CSV table of C-alpha atoms and ligand atoms in Angstrom, one decimal:
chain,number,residue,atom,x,y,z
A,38,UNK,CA,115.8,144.5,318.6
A,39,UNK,CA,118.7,142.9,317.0
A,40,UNK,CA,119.2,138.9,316.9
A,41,UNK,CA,122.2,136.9,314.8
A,42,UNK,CA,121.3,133.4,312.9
A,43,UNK,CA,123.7,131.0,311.3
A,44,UNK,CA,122.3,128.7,308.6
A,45,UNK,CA,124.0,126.4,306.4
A,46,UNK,CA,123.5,125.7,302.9
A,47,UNK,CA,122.1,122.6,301.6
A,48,UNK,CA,122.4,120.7,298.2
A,49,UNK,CA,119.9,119.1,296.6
A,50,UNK,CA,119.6,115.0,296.3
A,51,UNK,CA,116.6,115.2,294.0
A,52,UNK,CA,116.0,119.0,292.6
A,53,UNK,CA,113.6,121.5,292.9
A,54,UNK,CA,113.7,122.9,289.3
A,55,UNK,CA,110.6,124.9,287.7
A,56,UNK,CA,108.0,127.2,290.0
A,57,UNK,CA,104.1,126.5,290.1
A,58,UNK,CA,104.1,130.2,291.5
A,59,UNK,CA,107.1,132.5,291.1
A,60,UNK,CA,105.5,134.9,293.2
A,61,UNK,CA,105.2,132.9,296.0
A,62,UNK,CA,108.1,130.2,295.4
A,63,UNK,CA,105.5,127.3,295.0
A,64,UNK,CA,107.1,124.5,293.3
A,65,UNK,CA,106.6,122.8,290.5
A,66,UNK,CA,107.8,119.7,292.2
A,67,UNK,CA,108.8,118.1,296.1
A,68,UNK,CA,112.8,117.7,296.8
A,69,UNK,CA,114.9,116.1,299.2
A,70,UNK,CA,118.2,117.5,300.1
A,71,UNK,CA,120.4,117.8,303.3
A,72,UNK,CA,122.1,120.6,305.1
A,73,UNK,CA,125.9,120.8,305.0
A,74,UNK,CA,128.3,121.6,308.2
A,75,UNK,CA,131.2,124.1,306.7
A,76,UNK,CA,129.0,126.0,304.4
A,77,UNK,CA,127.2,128.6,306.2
A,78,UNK,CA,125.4,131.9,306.5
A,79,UNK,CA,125.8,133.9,309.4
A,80,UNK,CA,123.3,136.7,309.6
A,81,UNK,CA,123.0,139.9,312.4
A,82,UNK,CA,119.7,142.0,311.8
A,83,UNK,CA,118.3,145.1,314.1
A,84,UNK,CA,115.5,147.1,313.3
A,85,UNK,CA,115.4,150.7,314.8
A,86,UNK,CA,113.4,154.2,314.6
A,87,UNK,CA,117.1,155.9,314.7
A,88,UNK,CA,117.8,154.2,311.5
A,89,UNK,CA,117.0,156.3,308.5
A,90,UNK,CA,117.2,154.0,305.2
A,91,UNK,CA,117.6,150.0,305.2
A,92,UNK,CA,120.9,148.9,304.9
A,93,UNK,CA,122.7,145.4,303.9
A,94,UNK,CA,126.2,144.5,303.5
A,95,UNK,CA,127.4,141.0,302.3
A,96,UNK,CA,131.0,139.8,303.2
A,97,UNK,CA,131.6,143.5,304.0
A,98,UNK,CA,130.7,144.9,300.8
A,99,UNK,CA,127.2,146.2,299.6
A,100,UNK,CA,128.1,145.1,295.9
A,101,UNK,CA,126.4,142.2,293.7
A,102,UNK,CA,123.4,142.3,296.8
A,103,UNK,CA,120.1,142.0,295.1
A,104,UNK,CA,118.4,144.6,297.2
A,105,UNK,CA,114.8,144.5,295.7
A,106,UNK,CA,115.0,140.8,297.0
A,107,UNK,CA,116.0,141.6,300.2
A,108,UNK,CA,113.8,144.6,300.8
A,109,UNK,CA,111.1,142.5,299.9
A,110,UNK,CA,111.4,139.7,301.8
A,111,UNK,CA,112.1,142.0,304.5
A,112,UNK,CA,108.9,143.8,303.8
A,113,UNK,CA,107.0,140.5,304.7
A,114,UNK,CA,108.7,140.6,308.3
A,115,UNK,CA,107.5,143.8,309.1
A,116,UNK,CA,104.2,143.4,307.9
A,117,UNK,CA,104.1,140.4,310.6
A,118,UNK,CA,105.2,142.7,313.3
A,119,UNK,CA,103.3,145.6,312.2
A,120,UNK,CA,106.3,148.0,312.0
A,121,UNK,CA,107.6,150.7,309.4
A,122,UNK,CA,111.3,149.9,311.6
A,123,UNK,CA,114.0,150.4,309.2
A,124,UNK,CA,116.8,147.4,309.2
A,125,UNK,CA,119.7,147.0,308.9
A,126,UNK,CA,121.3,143.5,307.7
A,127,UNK,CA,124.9,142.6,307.9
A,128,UNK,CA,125.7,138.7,306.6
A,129,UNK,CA,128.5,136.8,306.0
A,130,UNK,CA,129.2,133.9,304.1
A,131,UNK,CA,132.1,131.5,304.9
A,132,UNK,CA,132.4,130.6,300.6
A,133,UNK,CA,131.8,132.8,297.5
A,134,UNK,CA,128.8,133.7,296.8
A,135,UNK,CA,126.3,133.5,293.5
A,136,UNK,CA,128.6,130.6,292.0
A,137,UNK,CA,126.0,127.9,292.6
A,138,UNK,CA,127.1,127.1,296.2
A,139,UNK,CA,123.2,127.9,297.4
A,140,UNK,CA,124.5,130.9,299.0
A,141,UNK,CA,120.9,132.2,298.8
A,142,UNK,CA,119.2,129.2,300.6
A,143,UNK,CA,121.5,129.4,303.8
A,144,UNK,CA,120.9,133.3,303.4
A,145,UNK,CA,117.4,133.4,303.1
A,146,UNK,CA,117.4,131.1,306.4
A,147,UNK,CA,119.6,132.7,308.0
A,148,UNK,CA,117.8,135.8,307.3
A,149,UNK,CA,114.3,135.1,308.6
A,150,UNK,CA,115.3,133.2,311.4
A,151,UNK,CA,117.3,136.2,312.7
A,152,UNK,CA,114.5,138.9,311.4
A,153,UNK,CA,111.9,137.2,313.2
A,154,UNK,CA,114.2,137.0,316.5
A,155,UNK,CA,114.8,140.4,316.2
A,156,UNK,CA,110.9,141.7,316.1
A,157,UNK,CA,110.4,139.5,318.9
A,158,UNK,CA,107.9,137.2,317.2
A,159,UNK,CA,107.6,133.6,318.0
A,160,UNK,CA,107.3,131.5,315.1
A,161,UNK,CA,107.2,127.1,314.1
A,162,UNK,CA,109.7,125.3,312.3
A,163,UNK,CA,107.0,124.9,309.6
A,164,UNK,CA,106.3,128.8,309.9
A,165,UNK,CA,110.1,130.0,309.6
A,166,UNK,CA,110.8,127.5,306.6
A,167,UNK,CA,107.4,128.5,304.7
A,168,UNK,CA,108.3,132.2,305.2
A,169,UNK,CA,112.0,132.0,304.7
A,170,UNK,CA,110.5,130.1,301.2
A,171,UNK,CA,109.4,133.5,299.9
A,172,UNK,CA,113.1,134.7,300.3
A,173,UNK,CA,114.6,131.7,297.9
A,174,UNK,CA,112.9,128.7,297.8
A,175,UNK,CA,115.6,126.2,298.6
A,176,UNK,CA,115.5,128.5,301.6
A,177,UNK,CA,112.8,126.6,303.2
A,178,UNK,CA,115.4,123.1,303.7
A,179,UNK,CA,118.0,125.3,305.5
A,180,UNK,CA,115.6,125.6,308.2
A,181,UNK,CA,114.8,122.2,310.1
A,182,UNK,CA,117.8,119.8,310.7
A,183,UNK,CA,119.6,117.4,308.7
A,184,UNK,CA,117.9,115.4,305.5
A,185,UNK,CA,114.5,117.5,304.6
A,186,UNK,CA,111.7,116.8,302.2
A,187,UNK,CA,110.6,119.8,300.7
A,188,UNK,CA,106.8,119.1,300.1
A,189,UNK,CA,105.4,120.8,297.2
A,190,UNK,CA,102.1,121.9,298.3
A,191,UNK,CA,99.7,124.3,296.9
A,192,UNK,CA,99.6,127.3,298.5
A,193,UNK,CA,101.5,129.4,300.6
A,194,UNK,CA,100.8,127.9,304.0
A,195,UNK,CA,101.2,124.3,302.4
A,196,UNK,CA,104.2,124.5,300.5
A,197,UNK,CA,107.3,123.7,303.4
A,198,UNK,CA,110.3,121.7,304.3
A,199,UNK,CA,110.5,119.3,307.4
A,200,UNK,CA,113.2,117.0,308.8
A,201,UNK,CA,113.3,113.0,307.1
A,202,UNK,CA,116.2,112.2,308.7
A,203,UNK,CA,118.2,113.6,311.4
A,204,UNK,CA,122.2,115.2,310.9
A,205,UNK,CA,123.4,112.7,312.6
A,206,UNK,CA,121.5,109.1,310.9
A,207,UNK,CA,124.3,108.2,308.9
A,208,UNK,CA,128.4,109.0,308.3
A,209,UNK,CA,128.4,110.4,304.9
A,210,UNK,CA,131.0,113.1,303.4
A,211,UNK,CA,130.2,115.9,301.2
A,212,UNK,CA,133.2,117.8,299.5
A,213,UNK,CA,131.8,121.0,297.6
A,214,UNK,CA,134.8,121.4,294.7
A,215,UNK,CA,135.2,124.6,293.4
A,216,UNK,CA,136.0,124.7,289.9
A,217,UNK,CA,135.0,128.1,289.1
A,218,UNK,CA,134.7,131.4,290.7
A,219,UNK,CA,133.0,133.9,288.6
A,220,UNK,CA,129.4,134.7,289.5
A,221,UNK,CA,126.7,133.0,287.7
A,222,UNK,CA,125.6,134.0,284.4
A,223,UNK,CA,122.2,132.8,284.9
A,224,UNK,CA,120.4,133.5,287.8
A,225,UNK,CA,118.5,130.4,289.0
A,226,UNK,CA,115.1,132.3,288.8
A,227,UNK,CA,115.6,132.8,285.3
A,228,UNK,CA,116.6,129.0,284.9
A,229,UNK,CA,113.4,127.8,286.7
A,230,UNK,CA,111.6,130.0,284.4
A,231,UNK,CA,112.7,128.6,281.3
A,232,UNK,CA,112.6,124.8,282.7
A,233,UNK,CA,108.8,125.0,280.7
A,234,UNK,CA,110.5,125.0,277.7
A,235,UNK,CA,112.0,121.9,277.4
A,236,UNK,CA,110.4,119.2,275.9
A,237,UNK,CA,111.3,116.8,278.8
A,238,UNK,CA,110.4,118.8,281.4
A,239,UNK,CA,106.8,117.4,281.9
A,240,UNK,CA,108.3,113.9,281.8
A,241,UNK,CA,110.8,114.8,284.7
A,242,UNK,CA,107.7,115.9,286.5
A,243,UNK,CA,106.1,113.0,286.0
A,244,UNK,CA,109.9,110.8,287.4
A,245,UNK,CA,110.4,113.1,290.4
A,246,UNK,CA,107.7,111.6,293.1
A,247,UNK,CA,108.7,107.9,292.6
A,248,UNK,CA,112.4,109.3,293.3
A,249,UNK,CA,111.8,110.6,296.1
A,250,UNK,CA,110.5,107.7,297.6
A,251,UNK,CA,113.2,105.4,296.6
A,252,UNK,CA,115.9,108.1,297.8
A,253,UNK,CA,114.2,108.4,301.0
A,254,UNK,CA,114.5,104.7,301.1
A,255,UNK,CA,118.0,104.1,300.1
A,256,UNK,CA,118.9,106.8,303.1
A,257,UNK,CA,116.6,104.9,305.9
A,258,UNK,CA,118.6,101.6,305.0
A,259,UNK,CA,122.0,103.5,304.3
A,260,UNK,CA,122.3,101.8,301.0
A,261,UNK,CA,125.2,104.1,299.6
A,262,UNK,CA,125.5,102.6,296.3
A,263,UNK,CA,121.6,103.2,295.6
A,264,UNK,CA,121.7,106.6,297.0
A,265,UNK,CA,124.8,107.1,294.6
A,266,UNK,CA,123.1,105.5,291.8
A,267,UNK,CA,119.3,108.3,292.7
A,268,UNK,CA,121.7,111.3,292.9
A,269,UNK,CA,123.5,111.5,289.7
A,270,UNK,CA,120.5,110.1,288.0
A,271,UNK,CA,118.8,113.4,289.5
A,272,UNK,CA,121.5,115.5,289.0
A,273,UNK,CA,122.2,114.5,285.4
A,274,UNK,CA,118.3,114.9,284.6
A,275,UNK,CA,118.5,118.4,286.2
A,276,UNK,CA,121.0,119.6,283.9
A,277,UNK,CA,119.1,117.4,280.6
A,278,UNK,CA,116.6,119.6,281.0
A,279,UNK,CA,119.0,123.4,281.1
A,280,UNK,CA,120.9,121.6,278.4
A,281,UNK,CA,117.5,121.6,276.3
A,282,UNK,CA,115.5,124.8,277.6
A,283,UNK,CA,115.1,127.6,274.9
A,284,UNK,CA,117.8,129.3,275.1
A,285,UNK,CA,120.0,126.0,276.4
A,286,UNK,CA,122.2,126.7,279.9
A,287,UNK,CA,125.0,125.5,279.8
A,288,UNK,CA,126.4,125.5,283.6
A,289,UNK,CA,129.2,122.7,283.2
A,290,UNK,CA,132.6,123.9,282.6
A,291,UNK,CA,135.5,120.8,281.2
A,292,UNK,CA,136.4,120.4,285.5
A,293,UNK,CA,132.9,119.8,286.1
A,294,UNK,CA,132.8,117.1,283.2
A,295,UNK,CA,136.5,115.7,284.0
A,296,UNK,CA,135.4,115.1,287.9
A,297,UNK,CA,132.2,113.0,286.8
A,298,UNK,CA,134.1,110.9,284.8
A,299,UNK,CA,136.9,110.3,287.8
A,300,UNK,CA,134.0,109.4,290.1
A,301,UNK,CA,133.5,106.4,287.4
A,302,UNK,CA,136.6,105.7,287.3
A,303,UNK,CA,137.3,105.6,291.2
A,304,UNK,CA,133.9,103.4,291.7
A,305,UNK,CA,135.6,100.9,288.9
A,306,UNK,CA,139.1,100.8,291.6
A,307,UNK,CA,136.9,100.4,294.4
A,308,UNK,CA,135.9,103.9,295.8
A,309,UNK,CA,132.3,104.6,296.6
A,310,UNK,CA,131.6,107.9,295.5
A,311,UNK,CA,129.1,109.8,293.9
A,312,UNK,CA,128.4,113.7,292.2
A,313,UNK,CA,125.7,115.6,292.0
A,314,UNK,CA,125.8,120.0,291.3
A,315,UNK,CA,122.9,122.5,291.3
A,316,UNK,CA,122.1,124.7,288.9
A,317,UNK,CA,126.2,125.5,288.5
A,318,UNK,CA,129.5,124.3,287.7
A,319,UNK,CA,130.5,122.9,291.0
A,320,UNK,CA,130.3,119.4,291.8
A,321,UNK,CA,129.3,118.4,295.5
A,322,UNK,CA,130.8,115.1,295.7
A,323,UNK,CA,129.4,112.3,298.2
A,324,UNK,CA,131.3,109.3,299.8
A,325,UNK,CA,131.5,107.8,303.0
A,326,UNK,CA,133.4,109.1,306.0
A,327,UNK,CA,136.3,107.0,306.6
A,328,UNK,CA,137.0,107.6,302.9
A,329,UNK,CA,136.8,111.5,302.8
A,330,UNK,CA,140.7,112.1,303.4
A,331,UNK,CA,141.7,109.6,300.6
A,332,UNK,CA,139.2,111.1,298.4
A,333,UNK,CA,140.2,115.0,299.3
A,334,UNK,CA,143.5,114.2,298.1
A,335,UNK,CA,142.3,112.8,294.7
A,336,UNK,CA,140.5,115.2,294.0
A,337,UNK,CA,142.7,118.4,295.2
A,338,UNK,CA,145.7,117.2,292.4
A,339,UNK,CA,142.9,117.5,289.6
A,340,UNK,CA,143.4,119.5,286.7
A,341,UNK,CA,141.2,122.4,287.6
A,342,UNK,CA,140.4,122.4,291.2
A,343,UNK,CA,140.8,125.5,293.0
A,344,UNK,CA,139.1,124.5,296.4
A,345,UNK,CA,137.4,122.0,298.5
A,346,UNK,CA,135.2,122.2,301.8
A,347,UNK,CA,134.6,118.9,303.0
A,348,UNK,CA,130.9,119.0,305.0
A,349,UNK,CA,129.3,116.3,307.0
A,350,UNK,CA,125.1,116.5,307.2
A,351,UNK,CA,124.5,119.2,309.1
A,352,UNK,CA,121.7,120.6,311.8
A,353,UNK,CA,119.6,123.6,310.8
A,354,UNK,CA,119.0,127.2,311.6
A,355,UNK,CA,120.0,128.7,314.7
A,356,UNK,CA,119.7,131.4,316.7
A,357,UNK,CA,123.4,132.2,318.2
A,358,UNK,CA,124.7,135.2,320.9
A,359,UNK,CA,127.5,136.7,319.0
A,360,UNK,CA,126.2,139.1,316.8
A,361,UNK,CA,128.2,140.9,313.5
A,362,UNK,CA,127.8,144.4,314.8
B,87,DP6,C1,119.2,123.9,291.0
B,87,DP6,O1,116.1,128.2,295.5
B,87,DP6,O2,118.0,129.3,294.2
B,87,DP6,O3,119.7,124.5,293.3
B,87,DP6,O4,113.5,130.0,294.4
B,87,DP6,O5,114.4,131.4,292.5
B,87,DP6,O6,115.5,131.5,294.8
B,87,DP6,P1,114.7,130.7,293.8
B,87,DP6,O7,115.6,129.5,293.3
B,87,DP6,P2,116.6,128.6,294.2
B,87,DP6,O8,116.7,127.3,293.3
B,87,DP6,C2,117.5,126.2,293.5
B,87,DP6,C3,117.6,125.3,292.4
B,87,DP6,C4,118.6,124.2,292.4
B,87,DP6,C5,117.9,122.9,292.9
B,87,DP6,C6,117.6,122.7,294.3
B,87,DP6,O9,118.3,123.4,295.2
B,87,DP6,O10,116.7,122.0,294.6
């Protein structure tokens, strides 16, 4: 009755921002995104009549867990298997979490996958990423490998993410910078919430299909300089409409703002690279693989960087035999 999962978190190449459903983590609106290597959730979970109470630690601690979300989402496992089985969850993350490095996504996969394993059920692809959708929904793209396409759907059984492209279709580099530390101030389920309040909101709804199709393009013909060009569009549009939601988030600290411009700057001297950031101050910057040293380098001697972790697209969720306790 236990099982261990490692997931890895993915960013977002066009965004999933604003729910159809909050309940059931139905989108407003389909994304793409892609799974990265050296950012990861690795998850043990057992379920046992000795145990008397549920019990999760994060990183070793049991502080700053949201434990209704957890319970909740664990709730829906056991109703699958038909148990009252208490749990008990122990995860760790290999970067901080709650700062906008989707530590919930590669969570929430991690999560389910090792949940299910542990009740013994025997579920899809399609069935772990819908389920591990009620957990976070960005969740969903940590499941199946490499590139996904998060399809909108309608319902609960329609609403999924499935591979577009595998890890290994093309040599890209994606260094996650770390600007900032502290835990977010808003929580992204408050931000998707207020998305309706911007007055450009309905408009991006309106942009986002037609980008998806062009980004999945631009990745099938490895055309770097219009995949740049789709991702900061999207990422910039993301944050037009925090910037104008009532109240206005502001996620970008001066790094976040001083690294956008240096990726102009470096495309004017020759280096291809690109930024795009979630709903946070971090920017996940993309370039190619033979020029993910020089660009490390850069970018660790700006003013403001505390970290990098340099991913490559990465496979997703997996069931692994060491376990956390
Ligand atoms: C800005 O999946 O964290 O990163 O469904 O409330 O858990 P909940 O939200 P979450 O939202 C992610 C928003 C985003 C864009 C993206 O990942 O597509």
């Amino acid at each position: 009755m236990k099982a261990t999962a490692i997931a890895h978190a993915n960013i977002a190449l066009i965004k999933y921002w604003g729910k159809k459903d909050p309940k059931l983590n139905l989108p407003e609106n389909s994304s793409l995104a892609v799974n990265l290597s050296n950012l990861t959730s690795t998850t043990t979970v057992a379920f046992s009549d000795d145990f008397d109470e549920d019990s999760f630690s994060i990183n070793a601690t049991r502080e700053n867990i949201e434990i209704e979300r957890l319970i909740a989402h664990i709730n829906l496992i056991r109703d699958l298997a038909s148990t009252k089985q208490k749990v008990k969850v122990v995860s760790e993350n290999n970067f901080p979490t709650a700062t906008g490095l989707a530590s919930s996504a590669s969570g929430f996969a991690a999560l389910t996958l090792a949940a299910i394993a542990a009740l013994g059920l025997k579920l899809s692809e399609k069935e772990l990423s819908l389920l591990a959708r009620r957990g976070a929904g960005s969740a969903c793209r940590s499941i199946p490998d490499g590139f996904t396409e998060w399809v909108a759907g309608t319902s609960d059984k329609t609403s999924y993410a499935q591979t577009v492209f595998d890890a290994n279709h093309w040599n890209i580099a994606i260094l996650a910078v770390i600007v900032n530390q502290e835990k977010k101030v808003v929580s992204n389920t408050v931000g998707h919430t207020l998305a309706q309040t911007s007055p450009f909101y309905q408009t991006r709804l309106l942009r986002v299909p037609k980008k998806i199709k062009a980004m999945k393009q631009a990745i099938e013909d490895k055309n770097f300089a219009l995949f740049g060009k789709i991702l900061e569009a999207d990422a910039i549009e993301l944050h037009v409409i925090t910037l104008t939601s009532d109240p206005a988030i502001i996620y970008w600290d001066p790094a976040t703002i001083r690294i956008m411009k240096l990726c102009q700057t470096l495309r004017q001297q020759g280096l291809p690279v690109y930024f795009t950031f979630d709903a946070g101050p971090q920017p996940v910057l993309f370039c190619l693989q033979k020029d993910a040293k020089k660009l490390e380098t850069i970018i660790r001697s700006t003013k403001g960087v505390l970290d990098i972790i340099v991913n490559k697209p990465a496979e997703g969720a997996r069931l692994i035999d060491k376990h956390l306790f």
